[in-house]
Short mmCIF file of C-alpha atoms and ligand atoms in Angstrom, two decimals:
data_model
loop_
_atom_site.label_atom_id
_atom_site.label_comp_id
_atom_site.label_asym_id
_atom_site.label_seq_id
_atom_site.Cartn_x
_atom_site.Cartn_y
_atom_site.Cartn_z
CA MET R 1 -2.82 166.41 -14.75
CA PHE R 2 -6.11 165.73 -12.99
CA TRP R 3 -6.89 169.00 -11.32
CA ASN R 4 -6.83 172.58 -12.08
CA LYS R 5 -9.77 173.40 -9.91
CA ARG R 6 -10.38 173.06 -6.22
CA LEU R 7 -11.57 169.73 -4.90
CA SER R 8 -15.30 169.55 -4.50
CA LYS R 9 -16.87 167.41 -1.85
CA SER R 10 -19.30 164.73 -2.98
CA THR R 11 -20.49 163.97 0.50
CA ASP R 12 -19.81 165.54 3.81
CA ASP R 13 -16.66 163.59 4.50
CA ALA R 14 -15.35 162.50 1.07
CA PHE R 15 -13.69 164.44 -1.70
CA GLU R 16 -14.61 163.75 -5.29
CA LEU R 17 -11.32 162.43 -6.66
CA PRO R 18 -11.18 161.18 -10.25
CA TYR R 19 -8.54 158.62 -9.32
CA ARG R 20 -8.04 156.64 -6.18
CA PHE R 21 -4.95 154.45 -6.75
CA ARG R 22 -5.43 152.96 -3.35
CA ARG R 23 -8.47 151.02 -4.63
CA VAL R 24 -6.17 148.44 -6.18
CA ARG R 25 -3.90 148.28 -3.14
CA LYS R 26 -6.45 147.51 -0.50
CA SER R 27 -5.90 143.77 -0.13
CA ALA R 28 -3.12 141.29 -0.78
CA ALA R 29 -5.23 139.55 -3.42
CA MET R 30 -5.87 142.83 -5.21
CA ARG R 31 -2.20 143.83 -5.02
CA ASP R 32 -1.22 140.47 -6.51
CA MET R 33 -3.68 140.97 -9.36
CA VAL R 34 -2.15 144.25 -10.44
CA ARG R 35 1.51 143.33 -9.88
CA GLU R 36 3.31 144.19 -13.09
CA THR R 37 6.60 142.41 -12.58
CA HIS R 38 7.45 138.98 -11.28
CA LEU R 39 10.51 137.16 -10.09
CA ARG R 40 10.87 133.43 -10.54
CA PRO R 41 13.69 130.97 -9.77
CA GLU R 42 14.50 130.55 -13.46
CA HIS R 43 15.37 134.25 -13.68
CA LEU R 44 18.30 133.78 -11.32
CA VAL R 45 21.85 132.74 -12.18
CA LEU R 46 24.16 131.62 -9.37
CA PRO R 47 27.87 132.50 -9.61
CA ILE R 48 30.10 129.79 -8.13
CA PHE R 49 33.78 130.16 -7.24
CA VAL R 50 35.79 126.97 -7.53
CA GLY R 51 39.08 126.86 -5.66
CA GLU R 52 41.86 124.68 -7.04
CA GLY R 53 43.77 122.69 -4.45
CA ILE R 54 41.47 123.23 -1.45
CA ASP R 55 39.80 120.40 0.44
CA GLU R 56 37.14 122.31 2.37
CA PRO R 57 34.91 125.21 1.40
CA VAL R 58 36.53 128.54 2.28
CA GLU R 59 34.18 131.38 3.16
CA ILE R 60 35.06 134.64 1.43
CA GLU R 61 35.48 137.22 4.14
CA SER R 62 34.17 140.13 2.11
CA LEU R 63 31.20 138.10 0.84
CA PRO R 64 29.58 136.46 3.87
CA GLY R 65 27.74 133.31 2.85
CA VAL R 66 29.75 132.90 -0.37
CA TYR R 67 32.42 130.20 -0.52
CA ARG R 68 35.24 129.00 -2.65
CA THR R 69 34.14 125.47 -3.38
CA PRO R 70 36.66 122.62 -3.61
CA GLU R 71 36.56 120.95 -7.01
CA LYS R 72 35.34 117.66 -5.64
CA GLN R 73 32.38 119.37 -3.97
CA LEU R 74 31.30 121.34 -7.03
CA GLY R 75 28.90 118.62 -8.17
CA GLY R 76 27.14 118.69 -4.81
CA VAL R 77 26.86 122.49 -4.84
CA VAL R 78 25.36 122.39 -8.33
CA ARG R 79 22.95 119.64 -7.31
CA ASN R 80 21.80 121.63 -4.23
CA ALA R 81 21.30 124.74 -6.33
CA TRP R 82 19.22 122.76 -8.83
CA ASP R 83 17.11 121.32 -6.02
CA GLU R 84 16.43 124.85 -4.75
CA GLY R 85 15.18 125.84 -8.19
CA VAL R 86 18.29 127.48 -9.67
CA ARG R 87 18.47 126.66 -13.38
CA SER R 88 21.79 128.24 -14.30
CA VAL R 89 25.25 128.68 -12.81
CA LEU R 90 28.13 130.94 -13.79
CA LEU R 91 31.49 129.33 -13.05
CA PHE R 92 34.58 131.21 -11.85
CA GLY R 93 37.87 129.41 -11.33
CA VAL R 94 40.29 130.37 -8.60
CA PRO R 95 43.45 128.59 -9.81
CA SER R 96 46.44 127.74 -7.67
CA LYS R 97 48.89 128.53 -10.45
CA LYS R 98 49.00 131.60 -12.63
CA ASP R 99 51.14 132.71 -15.54
CA ALA R 100 51.58 135.70 -17.83
CA GLU R 101 48.63 134.95 -20.15
CA GLY R 102 46.33 132.67 -18.18
CA SER R 103 47.11 129.64 -20.35
CA ASP R 104 45.39 127.28 -17.92
CA THR R 105 42.07 128.56 -19.30
CA TRP R 106 42.68 126.99 -22.68
CA ASP R 107 44.15 123.74 -21.40
CA GLU R 108 41.72 120.85 -21.83
CA LYS R 109 42.90 119.55 -18.45
CA GLY R 110 42.80 123.03 -16.91
CA LEU R 111 40.52 124.30 -14.18
CA MET R 112 37.93 125.82 -16.50
CA ALA R 113 37.44 122.60 -18.45
CA ARG R 114 37.33 120.51 -15.26
CA MET R 115 34.75 122.79 -13.60
CA VAL R 116 32.43 122.59 -16.57
CA ARG R 117 32.70 118.83 -16.82
CA ALA R 118 32.05 118.38 -13.09
CA ALA R 119 29.02 120.69 -13.15
CA LYS R 120 27.46 119.09 -16.23
CA GLU R 121 28.15 115.62 -14.92
CA ALA R 122 26.39 116.38 -11.63
CA VAL R 123 23.29 117.94 -13.24
CA PRO R 124 23.19 117.64 -17.04
CA GLU R 125 20.04 119.82 -17.20
CA MET R 126 21.72 122.74 -15.44
CA VAL R 127 22.55 125.61 -17.80
CA VAL R 128 26.28 125.97 -17.26
CA ILE R 129 27.90 129.27 -18.21
CA THR R 130 31.61 130.06 -17.99
CA ASP R 131 33.02 133.49 -17.19
CA ASN R 132 35.56 133.91 -19.96
CA CYS R 133 38.39 136.11 -18.87
CA PHE R 134 41.98 135.84 -17.65
CA CYS R 135 42.29 138.08 -14.62
CA SER R 136 42.24 135.36 -11.98
CA TYR R 137 44.61 133.21 -14.05
CA THR R 138 47.27 135.85 -14.71
CA GLU R 139 50.05 137.00 -12.41
CA HIS R 140 49.40 140.66 -13.20
CA GLY R 141 45.64 140.35 -12.72
CA HIS R 142 44.69 142.02 -16.00
CA CYS R 143 41.97 140.64 -18.28
CA GLY R 144 44.28 139.83 -21.15
CA VAL R 145 47.76 139.80 -22.64
CA VAL R 146 49.91 142.61 -21.28
CA VAL R 147 52.34 144.12 -23.79
CA GLY R 148 54.45 146.91 -22.36
CA ASP R 149 52.08 149.07 -20.39
CA HIS R 150 48.82 148.08 -22.05
CA VAL R 151 46.51 145.12 -22.46
CA ASP R 152 46.66 144.04 -26.10
CA ASN R 153 43.22 143.66 -27.61
CA ASP R 154 43.82 141.35 -30.54
CA LEU R 155 46.30 139.01 -28.87
CA THR R 156 43.74 138.61 -26.10
CA LEU R 157 41.04 137.78 -28.68
CA GLN R 158 43.09 134.83 -29.87
CA ASN R 159 43.30 133.48 -26.33
CA LEU R 160 39.57 134.04 -25.80
CA GLN R 161 38.90 131.97 -28.91
CA LYS R 162 40.92 129.06 -27.51
CA GLN R 163 39.20 129.42 -24.17
CA ALA R 164 35.73 129.40 -25.70
CA VAL R 165 36.43 126.17 -27.56
CA ILE R 166 37.80 124.49 -24.42
CA ALA R 167 34.71 125.50 -22.44
CA ALA R 168 32.43 124.27 -25.22
CA GLU R 169 34.27 120.97 -25.54
CA ALA R 170 33.86 120.45 -21.81
CA GLY R 171 30.10 120.92 -22.21
CA ALA R 172 29.35 124.57 -21.43
CA ASP R 173 25.93 125.72 -22.62
CA MET R 174 27.04 129.31 -22.91
CA VAL R 175 30.26 131.25 -22.72
CA ALA R 176 30.31 134.71 -21.18
CA PRO R 177 33.22 136.88 -22.31
CA SER R 178 33.97 139.45 -19.60
CA ALA R 179 37.38 140.72 -20.67
CA MET R 180 35.93 143.80 -22.44
CA MET R 181 38.12 143.38 -25.50
CA ASP R 182 36.69 144.83 -28.71
CA GLY R 183 35.39 142.14 -31.03
CA GLN R 184 35.37 139.43 -28.38
CA VAL R 185 31.88 138.23 -29.27
CA ALA R 186 32.64 137.96 -32.99
CA ALA R 187 35.95 136.23 -32.30
CA MET R 188 34.42 133.67 -29.98
CA ARG R 189 31.44 133.08 -32.28
CA GLU R 190 33.81 132.38 -35.14
CA ALA R 191 35.93 129.99 -33.08
CA LEU R 192 32.86 128.12 -31.82
CA ASP R 193 31.32 127.83 -35.27
CA MET R 194 34.55 126.65 -36.87
CA THR R 195 34.88 123.87 -34.32
CA GLY R 196 31.27 122.71 -34.68
CA PHE R 197 29.89 124.31 -31.53
CA THR R 198 27.22 126.27 -33.34
CA ASP R 199 24.76 125.61 -30.52
CA VAL R 200 26.89 127.04 -27.74
CA GLY R 201 25.57 130.50 -26.91
CA ILE R 202 27.30 133.73 -26.00
CA LEU R 203 26.21 135.84 -23.06
CA SER R 204 28.14 139.03 -23.54
CA TYR R 205 29.23 141.18 -20.63
CA ALA R 206 28.38 143.94 -23.05
CA SER R 207 27.94 147.01 -20.88
CA LYS R 208 30.51 146.39 -18.20
CA PHE R 209 31.59 149.45 -16.29
CA ALA R 210 34.92 150.09 -14.57
CA SER R 211 33.16 149.96 -11.22
CA ASN R 212 34.42 150.19 -7.67
CA LEU R 213 31.82 147.60 -6.71
CA TYR R 214 33.99 144.67 -7.87
CA GLY R 215 36.28 144.92 -4.84
CA PRO R 216 34.99 141.91 -2.90
CA PHE R 217 35.01 139.80 -6.09
CA ARG R 218 38.67 140.48 -6.66
CA ALA R 219 39.38 139.14 -3.19
CA ALA R 220 37.12 136.16 -3.88
CA ALA R 221 38.77 135.32 -7.18
CA ASP R 222 42.25 136.03 -5.83
CA CYS R 223 42.87 138.65 -8.46
CA GLY R 224 46.21 140.34 -7.89
CA LEU R 225 45.46 143.44 -9.96
CA LYS R 226 47.58 146.49 -9.37
CA GLY R 227 46.22 149.53 -11.13
CA ASP R 228 42.81 149.54 -12.77
CA ARG R 229 40.82 148.43 -15.80
CA LYS R 230 39.87 151.86 -17.10
CA SER R 231 41.51 151.25 -20.47
CA TYR R 232 39.07 148.44 -21.28
CA GLN R 233 35.98 148.76 -19.05
CA ILE R 234 33.43 151.57 -19.52
CA ASP R 235 33.62 154.86 -17.63
CA PRO R 236 30.69 154.98 -15.14
CA ALA R 237 29.82 158.39 -16.57
CA ASN R 238 29.04 157.00 -20.06
CA ARG R 239 25.50 155.90 -20.83
CA ARG R 240 25.61 156.29 -24.61
CA GLN R 241 28.91 154.45 -24.92
CA ALA R 242 27.49 151.56 -22.90
CA LEU R 243 24.55 151.31 -25.29
CA LEU R 244 26.79 151.48 -28.36
CA GLU R 245 28.92 148.69 -27.01
CA ALA R 246 25.91 146.49 -26.27
CA LEU R 247 24.40 147.06 -29.71
CA ALA R 248 27.75 146.22 -31.33
CA ASP R 249 27.73 142.92 -29.44
CA GLU R 250 24.25 142.22 -30.77
CA GLU R 251 25.60 142.72 -34.31
CA GLU R 252 28.42 140.32 -33.48
CA ALA R 253 25.70 137.72 -32.77
CA ALA R 254 25.63 137.72 -28.99
CA ASP R 255 22.68 135.62 -27.79
CA MET R 256 22.19 137.63 -24.61
CA LEU R 257 23.49 140.96 -23.40
CA MET R 258 24.46 141.96 -19.90
CA VAL R 259 24.62 145.17 -17.92
CA LYS R 260 27.03 145.18 -15.00
CA PRO R 261 26.88 146.31 -12.19
CA GLY R 262 23.16 146.44 -11.47
CA ILE R 263 21.77 148.85 -8.97
CA MET R 264 23.73 151.95 -10.01
CA TYR R 265 23.16 151.28 -13.73
CA LEU R 266 19.40 150.74 -13.95
CA ASP R 267 19.13 153.62 -16.43
CA VAL R 268 21.40 151.76 -18.85
CA LEU R 269 19.43 148.55 -18.37
CA SER R 270 16.14 150.30 -18.94
CA GLU R 271 17.35 152.09 -22.05
CA LEU R 272 18.93 148.94 -23.48
CA ARG R 273 15.62 147.14 -22.94
CA GLN R 274 14.08 149.66 -25.35
CA GLN R 275 16.82 149.24 -27.95
CA THR R 276 17.25 145.48 -28.28
CA GLN R 277 15.00 142.46 -28.54
CA LEU R 278 17.66 140.12 -27.14
CA PRO R 279 17.33 138.63 -23.67
CA LEU R 280 18.99 140.87 -21.11
CA ALA R 281 20.93 139.90 -18.02
CA VAL R 282 22.07 142.11 -15.18
CA TYR R 283 24.86 141.31 -12.72
CA GLN R 284 24.22 142.24 -9.10
CA VAL R 285 27.91 142.37 -8.34
CA SER R 286 29.91 141.55 -5.25
CA GLY R 287 29.90 145.10 -3.85
CA GLU R 288 26.11 145.30 -4.12
CA TYR R 289 25.74 142.01 -2.28
CA ALA R 290 28.30 143.02 0.33
CA MET R 291 26.58 146.33 1.04
CA ILE R 292 23.22 144.66 1.69
CA LYS R 293 24.89 142.02 3.85
CA ALA R 294 26.86 144.55 5.88
CA ALA R 295 23.84 146.75 6.52
CA ALA R 296 21.78 143.72 7.52
CA GLU R 297 24.49 142.47 9.86
CA LYS R 298 24.44 145.84 11.62
CA GLY R 299 20.68 145.64 11.96
CA ILE R 300 20.23 148.63 9.66
CA LEU R 301 18.31 146.85 6.89
CA ASP R 302 16.12 143.76 6.63
CA GLU R 303 18.26 141.49 4.44
CA ASP R 304 15.51 139.38 2.87
CA ALA R 305 13.28 142.35 2.16
CA VAL R 306 16.02 144.47 0.61
CA MET R 307 17.31 141.51 -1.37
CA MET R 308 13.87 140.89 -2.90
CA GLU R 309 13.35 144.58 -3.57
CA SER R 310 16.70 144.81 -5.35
CA LEU R 311 15.89 141.77 -7.49
CA ILE R 312 12.42 142.98 -8.49
CA SER R 313 13.90 146.38 -9.37
CA PHE R 314 16.15 144.67 -11.94
CA ARG R 315 13.15 142.91 -13.42
CA ARG R 316 11.17 146.15 -13.50
CA ALA R 317 14.03 147.91 -15.28
CA GLY R 318 14.01 145.22 -17.97
CA ALA R 319 16.26 142.34 -16.98
CA ASP R 320 15.21 138.84 -17.97
CA LEU R 321 18.01 137.26 -15.97
CA ILE R 322 19.75 138.31 -12.78
CA ILE R 323 23.18 137.02 -11.86
CA THR R 324 23.31 137.22 -8.09
CA TYR R 325 25.08 135.72 -5.08
CA PHE R 326 21.61 135.74 -3.51
CA ALA R 327 20.25 133.26 -6.09
CA GLU R 328 19.77 130.31 -3.74
CA LYS R 329 18.45 132.42 -0.89
CA ALA R 330 15.97 134.15 -3.17
CA CYS R 331 14.86 130.79 -4.58
CA ALA R 332 14.22 129.52 -1.06
CA LEU R 333 11.94 132.50 -0.39
CA LEU R 334 10.19 132.13 -3.75
CA ASN R 335 9.58 128.46 -2.99
CA GLU R 336 7.81 129.53 0.21
CA GLY R 337 5.57 131.75 -1.92
CA LYS R 338 7.23 134.97 -0.80
CA GLU R 339 7.69 136.96 -3.95
C1 PBG B 401 36.30 139.21 -14.51
C2 PBG B 401 35.10 139.53 -13.73
C3 PBG B 401 34.92 140.47 -12.70
C4 PBG B 401 33.62 140.32 -12.23
C5 PBG B 401 33.02 139.32 -13.00
N1 PBG B 401 33.94 138.86 -13.91
C6 PBG B 401 35.88 141.40 -12.07
C7 PBG B 401 36.44 142.53 -12.81
O1 PBG B 401 36.07 142.82 -13.96
O2 PBG B 401 37.31 143.15 -12.22
C8 PBG B 401 32.99 141.08 -11.11
C9 PBG B 401 31.91 140.36 -10.39
C10 PBG B 401 31.55 140.89 -9.06
O3 PBG B 401 32.06 141.91 -8.57
O4 PBG B 401 30.70 140.25 -8.43
N2 PBG B 401 36.66 140.12 -15.46
ZN1 ZN B 402 38.82 139.85 -16.14
#
């Protein structure tokens, strides 16, 4: 690009280089001036697991530093997160009773509705998002209605519609369908609009891969899945299909799109950034968090440094929002001025 001839020397001890990139790296002030990407607390979304029927927080073994929160402490957890600078939470219920379809999720007295009410009551300004799925509420652990040996798409859509309305009635700002049923965004949009919740948004888990990185989450959410989700989540080998699916969700009027997991799917995130004008979220999933934690615990990696590098890489690749179990920790560092 720059050279097809030999370097000439301008003085005795310096070469005549047309570019010296190091000029803009020579001081912290200079590096700050040319930094292209930034991370701020409002870019981070904190996932919270709420355990039904527990009195004390229970640490999740596979996710050190992440807890199942008792319902009566959820308000306090949301308040603390807000005080750290977190502006949005994603709520996951860990119910004590399950059934064949996950009917608790569309019960107005059910765990999902109660979590949303408690979170909004504690901090009305907090952007409260619900994960809309069934897998932790069903005995079989699948993300929908099982008929014979498959998960039925359209029966599951009907349940997602009921669930969306329950979450909206309880005060959710956004619903986030993660079941990977076709048409789930359109179905939920229709149900919300027909019940007057035209202002409740949809964050679609649009490009959600059938990843092996969800292992620790399934323990956290007490998901009893036997088998896999390959008949509804995307094959990790498929970039084009992931983009098609995301663009279909945009047509169905999703307000935000998500790529999940994060670190192994930055190509999809980056490409989707080129193809949509919608806000984009990425989910740094449980396995990604657990790997950083485990390496740090062994003294192999510097946890804070790798955490921040992973988060800025999502921003660089095109994410507006990052859903991460590190949200509070990252906010604490950002508040100390350590971007
Ligand atoms: C529910 C759901 C999952 C995750 C978020 N929502 C698990 C799955 O699809 O099996 C994974 C989150 C994580 O691993 O941190 N469908
Ligand atoms: Zn699910």
